[in-house]
Amino acid sequence: MPESTDAQASLPESPGGDHHPTQSPKARPSGDPTGAEPPDRDSERERIERRQQNMNASQRTGDTRASSQVGIVLATVFLAYLGQTTLNPVIAPLSREVGLDEWQIGVTISVAAIMVVLTSQIWGRRSQSWGRKPVLIASLATCTAAMTLFAIIAAMGVGGNLGKTPLFILFVLVRGMLFGTALAAILPTAQAYVADITSSEEERVRGMAGVGATQGIASIAGALVGGLLSGISLMVSVDMVPVFLFAGLLVVIFVLRRESRTELVDEPAHVSPFDPRVWPFLMAGFGMFTALGLIQIVTGFLVQDRLGLDADTTGLYTGGALLAAGIGMVIAQTVIVPRSKWAPSTLLRVGTLLGAAGFALLALNSGFALIVISVTVIGMGVGIAMPGYTAGPTLLMSREEQGGLAGLIGATNGLTYAVSPAAGTAMYGLSPILPIAVGGAILVAVFVFVLIHPGFRRAPESAPEAAATGAPRAD
């Protein structure tokens, strides 16, 4: 038995090969100064078993605590992205109501994405050194303030109290720079935490899929809430955004536990985007989210122009289309990904190919029903591919690198949205079919890249620890 082996290994061996127990003076029987009486092996076995039981109980307690904290972090992600996505169905008709051109709202969103690029890795590393709670409080408080100001500015624009130029500048400063900087902290914090408490490939993929599914559920709820409220008024949807963000802030303040000093990383590592373990996944993710971003921002315009709707009705229909995309993403990440148990590279190949098929369907102008089917397929494809992109490189990095990697992934996502909204709206102005064709072609290119690049071999079954493996860092 293993216990007997351990007990024997703890006994020193005499030159003649006989084992003699090591006993304290108190344990030696009186009248026998040599302590030659054999040990009670049953007692030794019981002590080992009790020690193992205590370790198992401690591990279960730690797992339960970590699990409850993950739930709180995911609830925070949900409320933050519920706030953001509630605005999505109404942003296109709102821009026309206040007199902005399509390219101007595209630039506003692109500026927010640029701020995500510039600050995501900083936030990711700070989440490991400061702790999740302080980072999320700072992020959500700033998001709430920014979107409160945005609602006031939008109301002034709808009322005709601000001209086109000052309105555009304020949109860029508040919705673009301030909100983009603050929102950049949310995903890297959640992803770094998931990477910190999981080790095997299956656990990591499932955890990252949980983060993605939370975003998908938030997009469903946001599309539903934003679309329904726009039936009352566009401004009702806008006014609800800071309410959801403030709710997330309250959850963090009153429910999320702050980590102890021993749970933090004193000096999180900087991760280079050119690290050979990382850049192939970043390239795949960049292409995938660029294609998605091209179509997300023009969906409202596509619905309005194909169906000939007014602004308020467009918000309602666009909400329905985005709701369908969110449902496809959630089905992928809560059903397909966990049950398939595919490796990250397989998830990327299947997801991008399915997404490309969705873009091909969207190119057909056959009414609202086909739009819904198309974006559902696109959402399902991206939902399958996303955990492969986010979990794959984490399995190749040490714990100290996880915060920097999560920030780098967030920065890559932000870079795609710095490019795709402005590019998508500009292409739509030239031809409504152009952003659809380009998005589909990008997904096909990503599929081929993942298929042939040697960097997409199966990731290791467990993540390396820097102390154990001496994994190189891209400092």
PDB file of N, CA, C and O in Angstrom, residues 293-360:
ATOM      1  N   GLY A 293     -16.808  42.195 -36.089  1.00  0.00           N
ATOM      2  CA  GLY A 293     -17.012  43.631 -35.912  1.00  0.00           C
ATOM      3  C   GLY A 293     -17.508  44.324 -37.164  1.00  0.00           C
ATOM      4  O   GLY A 293     -18.262  45.296 -37.098  1.00  0.00           O
ATOM      5  N   LEU A 294     -17.079  43.834 -38.345  1.00  0.00           N
ATOM      6  CA  LEU A 294     -17.535  44.432 -39.602  1.00  0.00           C
ATOM      7  C   LEU A 294     -19.049  44.380 -39.719  1.00  0.00           C
ATOM      8  O   LEU A 294     -19.689  45.325 -40.205  1.00  0.00           O
ATOM      9  N   ILE A 295     -19.622  43.274 -39.259  1.00  0.00           N
ATOM     10  CA  ILE A 295     -21.057  43.102 -39.458  1.00  0.00           C
ATOM     11  C   ILE A 295     -21.885  43.630 -38.292  1.00  0.00           C
ATOM     12  O   ILE A 295     -23.037  44.067 -38.466  1.00  0.00           O
ATOM     13  N   GLN A 296     -21.320  43.608 -37.080  1.00  0.00           N
ATOM     14  CA  GLN A 296     -22.094  44.040 -35.918  1.00  0.00           C
ATOM     15  C   GLN A 296     -22.559  45.480 -36.045  1.00  0.00           C
ATOM     16  O   GLN A 296     -23.710  45.808 -35.765  1.00  0.00           O
ATOM     17  N   ILE A 297     -21.644  46.355 -36.458  1.00  0.00           N
ATOM     18  CA  ILE A 297     -21.966  47.777 -36.474  1.00  0.00           C
ATOM     19  C   ILE A 297     -22.900  48.140 -37.621  1.00  0.00           C
ATOM     20  O   ILE A 297     -23.644  49.113 -37.546  1.00  0.00           O
ATOM     21  N   VAL A 298     -22.896  47.347 -38.724  1.00  0.00           N
ATOM     22  CA  VAL A 298     -23.739  47.698 -39.869  1.00  0.00           C
ATOM     23  C   VAL A 298     -25.070  46.950 -39.859  1.00  0.00           C
ATOM     24  O   VAL A 298     -25.904  47.195 -40.748  1.00  0.00           O
ATOM     25  N   THR A 299     -25.284  46.075 -38.877  1.00  0.00           N
ATOM     26  CA  THR A 299     -26.544  45.328 -38.853  1.00  0.00           C
ATOM     27  C   THR A 299     -27.746  46.271 -38.776  1.00  0.00           C
ATOM     28  O   THR A 299     -28.754  46.066 -39.460  1.00  0.00           O
ATOM     29  N   GLY A 300     -27.633  47.312 -37.940  1.00  0.00           N
ATOM     30  CA  GLY A 300     -28.731  48.271 -37.826  1.00  0.00           C
ATOM     31  C   GLY A 300     -29.037  48.963 -39.145  1.00  0.00           C
ATOM     32  O   GLY A 300     -30.208  49.118 -39.536  1.00  0.00           O
ATOM     33  N   PHE A 301     -27.988  49.378 -39.857  1.00  0.00           N
ATOM     34  CA  PHE A 301     -28.184  50.014 -41.154  1.00  0.00           C
ATOM     35  C   PHE A 301     -28.759  49.021 -42.167  1.00  0.00           C
ATOM     36  O   PHE A 301     -29.617  49.368 -42.981  1.00  0.00           O
ATOM     37  N   LEU A 302     -28.270  47.781 -42.110  1.00  0.00           N
ATOM     38  CA  LEU A 302     -28.734  46.743 -43.032  1.00  0.00           C
ATOM     39  C   LEU A 302     -30.227  46.484 -42.830  1.00  0.00           C
ATOM     40  O   LEU A 302     -31.003  46.399 -43.803  1.00  0.00           O
ATOM     41  N   VAL A 303     -30.646  46.363 -41.577  1.00  0.00           N
ATOM     42  CA  VAL A 303     -32.056  46.122 -41.270  1.00  0.00           C
ATOM     43  C   VAL A 303     -32.918  47.299 -41.741  1.00  0.00           C
ATOM     44  O   VAL A 303     -33.965  47.120 -42.384  1.00  0.00           O
ATOM     45  N   GLN A 304     -32.481  48.509 -41.427  1.00  0.00           N
ATOM     46  CA  GLN A 304     -33.275  49.685 -41.791  1.00  0.00           C
ATOM     47  C   GLN A 304     -33.409  49.836 -43.300  1.00  0.00           C
ATOM     48  O   GLN A 304     -34.494  50.133 -43.813  1.00  0.00           O
ATOM     49  N   ASP A 305     -32.312  49.622 -44.028  1.00  0.00           N
ATOM     50  CA  ASP A 305     -32.338  49.854 -45.471  1.00  0.00           C
ATOM     51  C   ASP A 305     -33.027  48.722 -46.235  1.00  0.00           C
ATOM     52  O   ASP A 305     -33.735  48.964 -47.211  1.00  0.00           O
ATOM     53  N   ARG A 306     -32.831  47.473 -45.812  1.00  0.00           N
ATOM     54  CA  ARG A 306     -33.476  46.362 -46.512  1.00  0.00           C
ATOM     55  C   ARG A 306     -34.980  46.326 -46.269  1.00  0.00           C
ATOM     56  O   ARG A 306     -35.740  45.933 -47.143  1.00  0.00           O
ATOM     57  N   LEU A 307     -35.392  46.721 -45.058  1.00  0.00           N
ATOM     58  CA  LEU A 307     -36.806  46.620 -44.705  1.00  0.00           C
ATOM     59  C   LEU A 307     -37.541  47.951 -44.798  1.00  0.00           C
ATOM     60  O   LEU A 307     -38.771  47.987 -44.683  1.00  0.00           O
ATOM     61  N   GLY A 308     -36.797  49.074 -44.965  1.00  0.00           N
ATOM     62  CA  GLY A 308     -37.420  50.391 -45.082  1.00  0.00           C
ATOM     63  C   GLY A 308     -38.144  50.832 -43.826  1.00  0.00           C
ATOM     64  O   GLY A 308     -39.297  51.281 -43.888  1.00  0.00           O
ATOM     65  N   LEU A 309     -37.480  50.763 -42.663  1.00  0.00           N
ATOM     66  CA  LEU A 309     -38.108  51.052 -41.371  1.00  0.00           C
ATOM     67  C   LEU A 309     -37.726  52.428 -40.858  1.00  0.00           C
ATOM     68  O   LEU A 309     -36.716  53.010 -41.252  1.00  0.00           O
ATOM     69  N   ASP A 310     -38.562  52.973 -39.925  1.00  0.00           N
ATOM     70  CA  ASP A 310     -38.188  54.215 -39.250  1.00  0.00           C
ATOM     71  C   ASP A 310     -37.218  53.909 -38.115  1.00  0.00           C
ATOM     72  O   ASP A 310     -36.895  52.759 -37.829  1.00  0.00           O
ATOM     73  N   ALA A 311     -36.737  54.957 -37.432  1.00  0.00           N
ATOM     74  CA  ALA A 311     -35.658  54.799 -36.444  1.00  0.00           C
ATOM     75  C   ALA A 311     -36.074  53.901 -35.276  1.00  0.00           C
ATOM     76  O   ALA A 311     -35.338  52.976 -34.889  1.00  0.00           O
ATOM     77  N   ASP A 312     -37.244  54.157 -34.676  1.00  0.00           N
ATOM     78  CA  ASP A 312     -37.654  53.384 -33.503  1.00  0.00           C
ATOM     79  C   ASP A 312     -37.894  51.908 -33.854  1.00  0.00           C
ATOM     80  O   ASP A 312     -37.495  51.006 -33.122  1.00  0.00           O
ATOM     81  N   THR A 313     -38.539  51.660 -34.995  1.00  0.00           N
ATOM     82  CA  THR A 313     -38.800  50.284 -35.417  1.00  0.00           C
ATOM     83  C   THR A 313     -37.510  49.571 -35.786  1.00  0.00           C
ATOM     84  O   THR A 313     -37.354  48.364 -35.534  1.00  0.00           O
ATOM     85  N   THR A 314     -36.565  50.317 -36.349  1.00  0.00           N
ATOM     86  CA  THR A 314     -35.259  49.730 -36.664  1.00  0.00           C
ATOM     87  C   THR A 314     -34.582  49.214 -35.405  1.00  0.00           C
ATOM     88  O   THR A 314     -33.991  48.124 -35.399  1.00  0.00           O
ATOM     89  N   GLY A 315     -34.654  49.987 -34.325  1.00  0.00           N
ATOM     90  CA  GLY A 315     -34.070  49.550 -33.060  1.00  0.00           C
ATOM     91  C   GLY A 315     -34.669  48.239 -32.581  1.00  0.00           C
ATOM     92  O   GLY A 315     -33.963  47.348 -32.100  1.00  0.00           O
ATOM     93  N   LEU A 316     -35.984  48.105 -32.734  1.00  0.00           N
ATOM     94  CA  LEU A 316     -36.670  46.890 -32.305  1.00  0.00           C
ATOM     95  C   LEU A 316     -36.234  45.684 -33.144  1.00  0.00           C
ATOM     96  O   LEU A 316     -35.921  44.613 -32.605  1.00  0.00           O
ATOM     97  N   TYR A 317     -36.198  45.839 -34.460  1.00  0.00           N
ATOM     98  CA  TYR A 317     -35.820  44.740 -35.348  1.00  0.00           C
ATOM     99  C   TYR A 317     -34.327  44.391 -35.203  1.00  0.00           C
ATOM    100  O   TYR A 317     -33.956  43.214 -35.243  1.00  0.00           O
ATOM    101  N   THR A 318     -33.496  45.424 -35.074  1.00  0.00           N
ATOM    102  CA  THR A 318     -32.070  45.172 -34.884  1.00  0.00           C
ATOM    103  C   THR A 318     -31.831  44.420 -33.584  1.00  0.00           C
ATOM    104  O   THR A 318     -30.984  43.513 -33.514  1.00  0.00           O
ATOM    105  N   GLY A 319     -32.580  44.783 -32.553  1.00  0.00           N
ATOM    106  CA  GLY A 319     -32.490  44.062 -31.285  1.00  0.00           C
ATOM    107  C   GLY A 319     -32.816  42.584 -31.465  1.00  0.00           C
ATOM    108  O   GLY A 319     -32.162  41.711 -30.888  1.00  0.00           O
ATOM    109  N   GLY A 320     -33.831  42.296 -32.295  1.00  0.00           N
ATOM    110  CA  GLY A 320     -34.189  40.910 -32.555  1.00  0.00           C
ATOM    111  C   GLY A 320     -33.080  40.158 -33.268  1.00  0.00           C
ATOM    112  O   GLY A 320     -32.783  38.998 -32.957  1.00  0.00           O
ATOM    113  N   ALA A 321     -32.427  40.814 -34.234  1.00  0.00           N
ATOM    114  CA  ALA A 321     -31.339  40.172 -34.971  1.00  0.00           C
ATOM    115  C   ALA A 321     -30.138  39.905 -34.060  1.00  0.00           C
ATOM    116  O   ALA A 321     -29.550  38.813 -34.073  1.00  0.00           O
ATOM    117  N   LEU A 322     -29.768  40.896 -33.254  1.00  0.00           N
ATOM    118  CA  LEU A 322     -28.645  40.722 -32.327  1.00  0.00           C
ATOM    119  C   LEU A 322     -28.972  39.699 -31.240  1.00  0.00           C
ATOM    120  O   LEU A 322     -28.082  38.993 -30.751  1.00  0.00           O
ATOM    121  N   LEU A 323     -30.239  39.622 -30.875  1.00  0.00           N
ATOM    122  CA  LEU A 323     -30.675  38.598 -29.931  1.00  0.00           C
ATOM    123  C   LEU A 323     -30.418  37.205 -30.511  1.00  0.00           C
ATOM    124  O   LEU A 323     -29.929  36.305 -29.818  1.00  0.00           O
ATOM    125  N   ALA A 324     -30.731  37.027 -31.783  1.00  0.00           N
ATOM    126  CA  ALA A 324     -30.504  35.735 -32.439  1.00  0.00           C
ATOM    127  C   ALA A 324     -29.023  35.392 -32.469  1.00  0.00           C
ATOM    128  O   ALA A 324     -28.634  34.239 -32.232  1.00  0.00           O
ATOM    129  N   ALA A 325     -28.174  36.382 -32.742  1.00  0.00           N
ATOM    130  CA  ALA A 325     -26.728  36.138 -32.750  1.00  0.00           C
ATOM    131  C   ALA A 325     -26.247  35.719 -31.361  1.00  0.00           C
ATOM    132  O   ALA A 325     -25.428  34.804 -31.220  1.00  0.00           O
ATOM    133  N   GLY A 326     -26.780  36.362 -30.337  1.00  0.00           N
ATOM    134  CA  GLY A 326     -26.411  36.006 -28.976  1.00  0.00           C
ATOM    135  C   GLY A 326     -26.857  34.599 -28.605  1.00  0.00           C
ATOM    136  O   GLY A 326     -26.140  33.863 -27.921  1.00  0.00           O
ATOM    137  N   ILE A 327     -28.045  34.217 -29.056  1.00  0.00           N
ATOM    138  CA  ILE A 327     -28.533  32.864 -28.782  1.00  0.00           C
ATOM    139  C   ILE A 327     -27.611  31.830 -29.430  1.00  0.00           C
ATOM    140  O   ILE A 327     -27.260  30.806 -28.823  1.00  0.00           O
ATOM    141  N   GLY A 328     -27.199  32.081 -30.664  1.00  0.00           N
ATOM    142  CA  GLY A 328     -26.277  31.178 -31.330  1.00  0.00           C
ATOM    143  C   GLY A 328     -24.966  31.047 -30.570  1.00  0.00           C
ATOM    144  O   GLY A 328     -24.430  29.941 -30.413  1.00  0.00           O
ATOM    145  N   MET A 329     -24.459  32.162 -30.061  1.00  0.00           N
ATOM    146  CA  MET A 329     -23.202  32.130 -29.312  1.00  0.00           C
ATOM    147  C   MET A 329     -23.344  31.354 -28.005  1.00  0.00           C
ATOM    148  O   MET A 329     -22.475  30.569 -27.627  1.00  0.00           O
ATOM    149  N   VAL A 330     -24.455  31.563 -27.309  1.00  0.00           N
ATOM    150  CA  VAL A 330     -24.664  30.882 -26.030  1.00  0.00           C
ATOM    151  C   VAL A 330     -24.845  29.383 -26.232  1.00  0.00           C
ATOM    152  O   VAL A 330     -24.309  28.567 -25.468  1.00  0.00           O
ATOM    153  N   ILE A 331     -25.589  28.990 -27.252  1.00  0.00           N
ATOM    154  CA  ILE A 331     -25.746  27.560 -27.549  1.00  0.00           C
ATOM    155  C   ILE A 331     -24.386  26.922 -27.811  1.00  0.00           C
ATOM    156  O   ILE A 331     -24.080  25.819 -27.332  1.00  0.00           O
ATOM    157  N   ALA A 332     -23.551  27.631 -28.555  1.00  0.00           N
ATOM    158  CA  ALA A 332     -22.228  27.100 -28.870  1.00  0.00           C
ATOM    159  C   ALA A 332     -21.394  26.892 -27.608  1.00  0.00           C
ATOM    160  O   ALA A 332     -20.749  25.850 -27.435  1.00  0.00           O
ATOM    161  N   GLN A 333     -21.415  27.873 -26.705  1.00  0.00           N
ATOM    162  CA  GLN A 333     -20.491  27.845 -25.570  1.00  0.00           C
ATOM    163  C   GLN A 333     -21.035  27.101 -24.356  1.00  0.00           C
ATOM    164  O   GLN A 333     -20.257  26.718 -23.484  1.00  0.00           O
ATOM    165  N   THR A 334     -22.322  26.903 -24.299  1.00  0.00           N
ATOM    166  CA  THR A 334     -22.872  26.154 -23.171  1.00  0.00           C
ATOM    167  C   THR A 334     -23.206  24.708 -23.521  1.00  0.00           C
ATOM    168  O   THR A 334     -23.329  23.873 -22.624  1.00  0.00           O
ATOM    169  N   VAL A 335     -23.343  24.396 -24.800  1.00  0.00           N
ATOM    170  CA  VAL A 335     -23.719  23.040 -25.216  1.00  0.00           C
ATOM    171  C   VAL A 335     -22.628  22.407 -26.088  1.00  0.00           C
ATOM    172  O   VAL A 335     -22.061  21.371 -25.743  1.00  0.00           O
ATOM    173  N   ILE A 336     -22.311  23.049 -27.213  1.00  0.00           N
ATOM    174  CA  ILE A 336     -21.410  22.428 -28.190  1.00  0.00           C
ATOM    175  C   ILE A 336     -19.986  22.306 -27.653  1.00  0.00           C
ATOM    176  O   ILE A 336     -19.386  21.231 -27.702  1.00  0.00           O
ATOM    177  N   VAL A 337     -19.438  23.398 -27.137  1.00  0.00           N
ATOM    178  CA  VAL A 337     -18.046  23.377 -26.679  1.00  0.00           C
ATOM    179  C   VAL A 337     -17.837  22.396 -25.519  1.00  0.00           C
ATOM    180  O   VAL A 337     -16.935  21.543 -25.581  1.00  0.00           O
ATOM    181  N   PRO A 338     -18.640  22.442 -24.429  1.00  0.00           N
ATOM    182  CA  PRO A 338     -18.390  21.496 -23.337  1.00  0.00           C
ATOM    183  C   PRO A 338     -18.580  20.037 -23.733  1.00  0.00           C
ATOM    184  O   PRO A 338     -17.842  19.165 -23.276  1.00  0.00           O
ATOM    185  N   ARG A 339     -19.562  19.752 -24.580  1.00  0.00           N
ATOM    186  CA  ARG A 339     -19.825  18.362 -24.945  1.00  0.00           C
ATOM    187  C   ARG A 339     -18.840  17.827 -25.979  1.00  0.00           C
ATOM    188  O   ARG A 339     -18.548  16.635 -25.998  1.00  0.00           O
ATOM    189  N   SER A 340     -18.345  18.694 -26.822  1.00  0.00           N
ATOM    190  CA  SER A 340     -17.420  18.236 -27.866  1.00  0.00           C
ATOM    191  C   SER A 340     -16.057  17.867 -27.301  1.00  0.00           C
ATOM    192  O   SER A 340     -15.405  16.945 -27.785  1.00  0.00           O
ATOM    193  N   LYS A 341     -15.605  18.605 -26.275  1.00  0.00           N
ATOM    194  CA  LYS A 341     -14.273  18.423 -25.681  1.00  0.00           C
ATOM    195  C   LYS A 341     -13.172  18.519 -26.733  1.00  0.00           C
ATOM    196  O   LYS A 341     -12.135  17.874 -26.648  1.00  0.00           O
ATOM    197  N   TRP A 342     -13.405  19.373 -27.739  1.00  0.00           N
ATOM    198  CA  TRP A 342     -12.417  19.577 -28.786  1.00  0.00           C
ATOM    199  C   TRP A 342     -11.238  20.375 -28.268  1.00  0.00           C
ATOM    200  O   TRP A 342     -11.369  21.205 -27.376  1.00  0.00           O
ATOM    201  N   ALA A 343     -10.076  20.147 -28.868  1.00  0.00           N
ATOM    202  CA  ALA A 343      -8.882  20.937 -28.578  1.00  0.00           C
ATOM    203  C   ALA A 343      -9.077  22.354 -29.120  1.00  0.00           C
ATOM    204  O   ALA A 343      -9.909  22.584 -30.014  1.00  0.00           O
ATOM    205  N   PRO A 344      -8.316  23.342 -28.601  1.00  0.00           N
ATOM    206  CA  PRO A 344      -8.466  24.727 -29.068  1.00  0.00           C
ATOM    207  C   PRO A 344      -8.364  24.887 -30.577  1.00  0.00           C
ATOM    208  O   PRO A 344      -9.141  25.634 -31.180  1.00  0.00           O
ATOM    209  N   SER A 345      -7.423  24.197 -31.218  1.00  0.00           N
ATOM    210  CA  SER A 345      -7.272  24.347 -32.668  1.00  0.00           C
ATOM    211  C   SER A 345      -8.493  23.817 -33.420  1.00  0.00           C
ATOM    212  O   SER A 345      -8.906  24.394 -34.440  1.00  0.00           O
ATOM    213  N   THR A 346      -9.082  22.738 -32.932  1.00  0.00           N
ATOM    214  CA  THR A 346     -10.287  22.199 -33.571  1.00  0.00           C
ATOM    215  C   THR A 346     -11.458  23.164 -33.418  1.00  0.00           C
ATOM    216  O   THR A 346     -12.236  23.372 -34.362  1.00  0.00           O
ATOM    217  N   LEU A 347     -11.596  23.751 -32.248  1.00  0.00           N
ATOM    218  CA  LEU A 347     -12.652  24.740 -32.034  1.00  0.00           C
ATOM    219  C   LEU A 347     -12.506  25.910 -33.003  1.00  0.00           C
ATOM    220  O   LEU A 347     -13.496  26.396 -33.568  1.00  0.00           O
ATOM    221  N   LEU A 348     -11.269  26.359 -33.215  1.00  0.00           N
ATOM    222  CA  LEU A 348     -11.042  27.473 -34.140  1.00  0.00           C
ATOM    223  C   LEU A 348     -11.409  27.093 -35.571  1.00  0.00           C
ATOM    224  O   LEU A 348     -12.033  27.880 -36.298  1.00  0.00           O
ATOM    225  N   ARG A 349     -11.030  25.897 -35.994  1.00  0.00           N
ATOM    226  CA  ARG A 349     -11.324  25.481 -37.377  1.00  0.00           C
ATOM    227  C   ARG A 349     -12.823  25.345 -37.616  1.00  0.00           C
ATOM    228  O   ARG A 349     -13.365  25.863 -38.600  1.00  0.00           O
ATOM    229  N   VAL A 350     -13.500  24.642 -36.715  1.00  0.00           N
ATOM    230  CA  VAL A 350     -14.946  24.431 -36.887  1.00  0.00           C
ATOM    231  C   VAL A 350     -15.690  25.763 -36.806  1.00  0.00           C
ATOM    232  O   VAL A 350     -16.587  26.043 -37.620  1.00  0.00           O
ATOM    233  N   GLY A 351     -15.322  26.598 -35.843  1.00  0.00           N
ATOM    234  CA  GLY A 351     -16.033  27.855 -35.638  1.00  0.00           C
ATOM    235  C   GLY A 351     -15.895  28.826 -36.791  1.00  0.00           C
ATOM    236  O   GLY A 351     -16.879  29.432 -37.231  1.00  0.00           O
ATOM    237  N   THR A 352     -14.682  28.993 -37.305  1.00  0.00           N
ATOM    238  CA  THR A 352     -14.491  29.949 -38.399  1.00  0.00           C
ATOM    239  C   THR A 352     -15.170  29.482 -39.685  1.00  0.00           C
ATOM    240  O   THR A 352     -15.712  30.295 -40.443  1.00  0.00           O
ATOM    241  N   LEU A 353     -15.157  28.179 -39.927  1.00  0.00           N
ATOM    242  CA  LEU A 353     -15.826  27.666 -41.127  1.00  0.00           C
ATOM    243  C   LEU A 353     -17.333  27.869 -41.039  1.00  0.00           C
ATOM    244  O   LEU A 353     -17.985  28.278 -42.013  1.00  0.00           O
ATOM    245  N   LEU A 354     -17.910  27.624 -39.862  1.00  0.00           N
ATOM    246  CA  LEU A 354     -19.343  27.833 -39.681  1.00  0.00           C
ATOM    247  C   LEU A 354     -19.697  29.312 -39.799  1.00  0.00           C
ATOM    248  O   LEU A 354     -20.712  29.686 -40.407  1.00  0.00           O
ATOM    249  N   GLY A 355     -18.854  30.173 -39.213  1.00  0.00           N
ATOM    250  CA  GLY A 355     -19.094  31.615 -39.319  1.00  0.00           C
ATOM    251  C   GLY A 355     -19.062  32.099 -40.755  1.00  0.00           C
ATOM    252  O   GLY A 355     -19.869  32.942 -41.165  1.00  0.00           O
ATOM    253  N   ALA A 356     -18.139  31.580 -41.558  1.00  0.00           N
ATOM    254  CA  ALA A 356     -18.066  31.955 -42.973  1.00  0.00           C
ATOM    255  C   ALA A 356     -19.341  31.569 -43.709  1.00  0.00           C
ATOM    256  O   ALA A 356     -19.830  32.303 -44.581  1.00  0.00           O
ATOM    257  N   ALA A 357     -19.910  30.420 -43.355  1.00  0.00           N
ATOM    258  CA  ALA A 357     -21.186  30.009 -43.962  1.00  0.00           C
ATOM    259  C   ALA A 357     -22.291  30.996 -43.608  1.00  0.00           C
ATOM    260  O   ALA A 357     -23.163  31.313 -44.441  1.00  0.00           O
ATOM    261  N   GLY A 358     -22.280  31.505 -42.382  1.00  0.00           N
ATOM    262  CA  GLY A 358     -23.267  32.499 -41.983  1.00  0.00           C
ATOM    263  C   GLY A 358     -23.160  33.784 -42.785  1.00  0.00           C
ATOM    264  O   GLY A 358     -24.172  34.381 -43.182  1.00  0.00           O
ATOM    265  N   PHE A 359     -21.932  34.229 -43.062  1.00  0.00           N
ATOM    266  CA  PHE A 359     -21.743  35.427 -43.884  1.00  0.00           C
ATOM    267  C   PHE A 359     -22.260  35.208 -45.308  1.00  0.00           C
ATOM    268  O   PHE A 359     -22.818  36.120 -45.919  1.00  0.00           O
ATOM    269  N   ALA A 360     -22.068  33.987 -45.831  1.00  0.00           N
ATOM    270  CA  ALA A 360     -22.578  33.695 -47.175  1.00  0.00           C
ATOM    271  C   ALA A 360     -24.093  33.808 -47.217  1.00  0.00           C
ATOM    272  O   ALA A 360     -24.667  34.338 -48.185  1.00  0.00           O
TER     273      ALA A 360
END
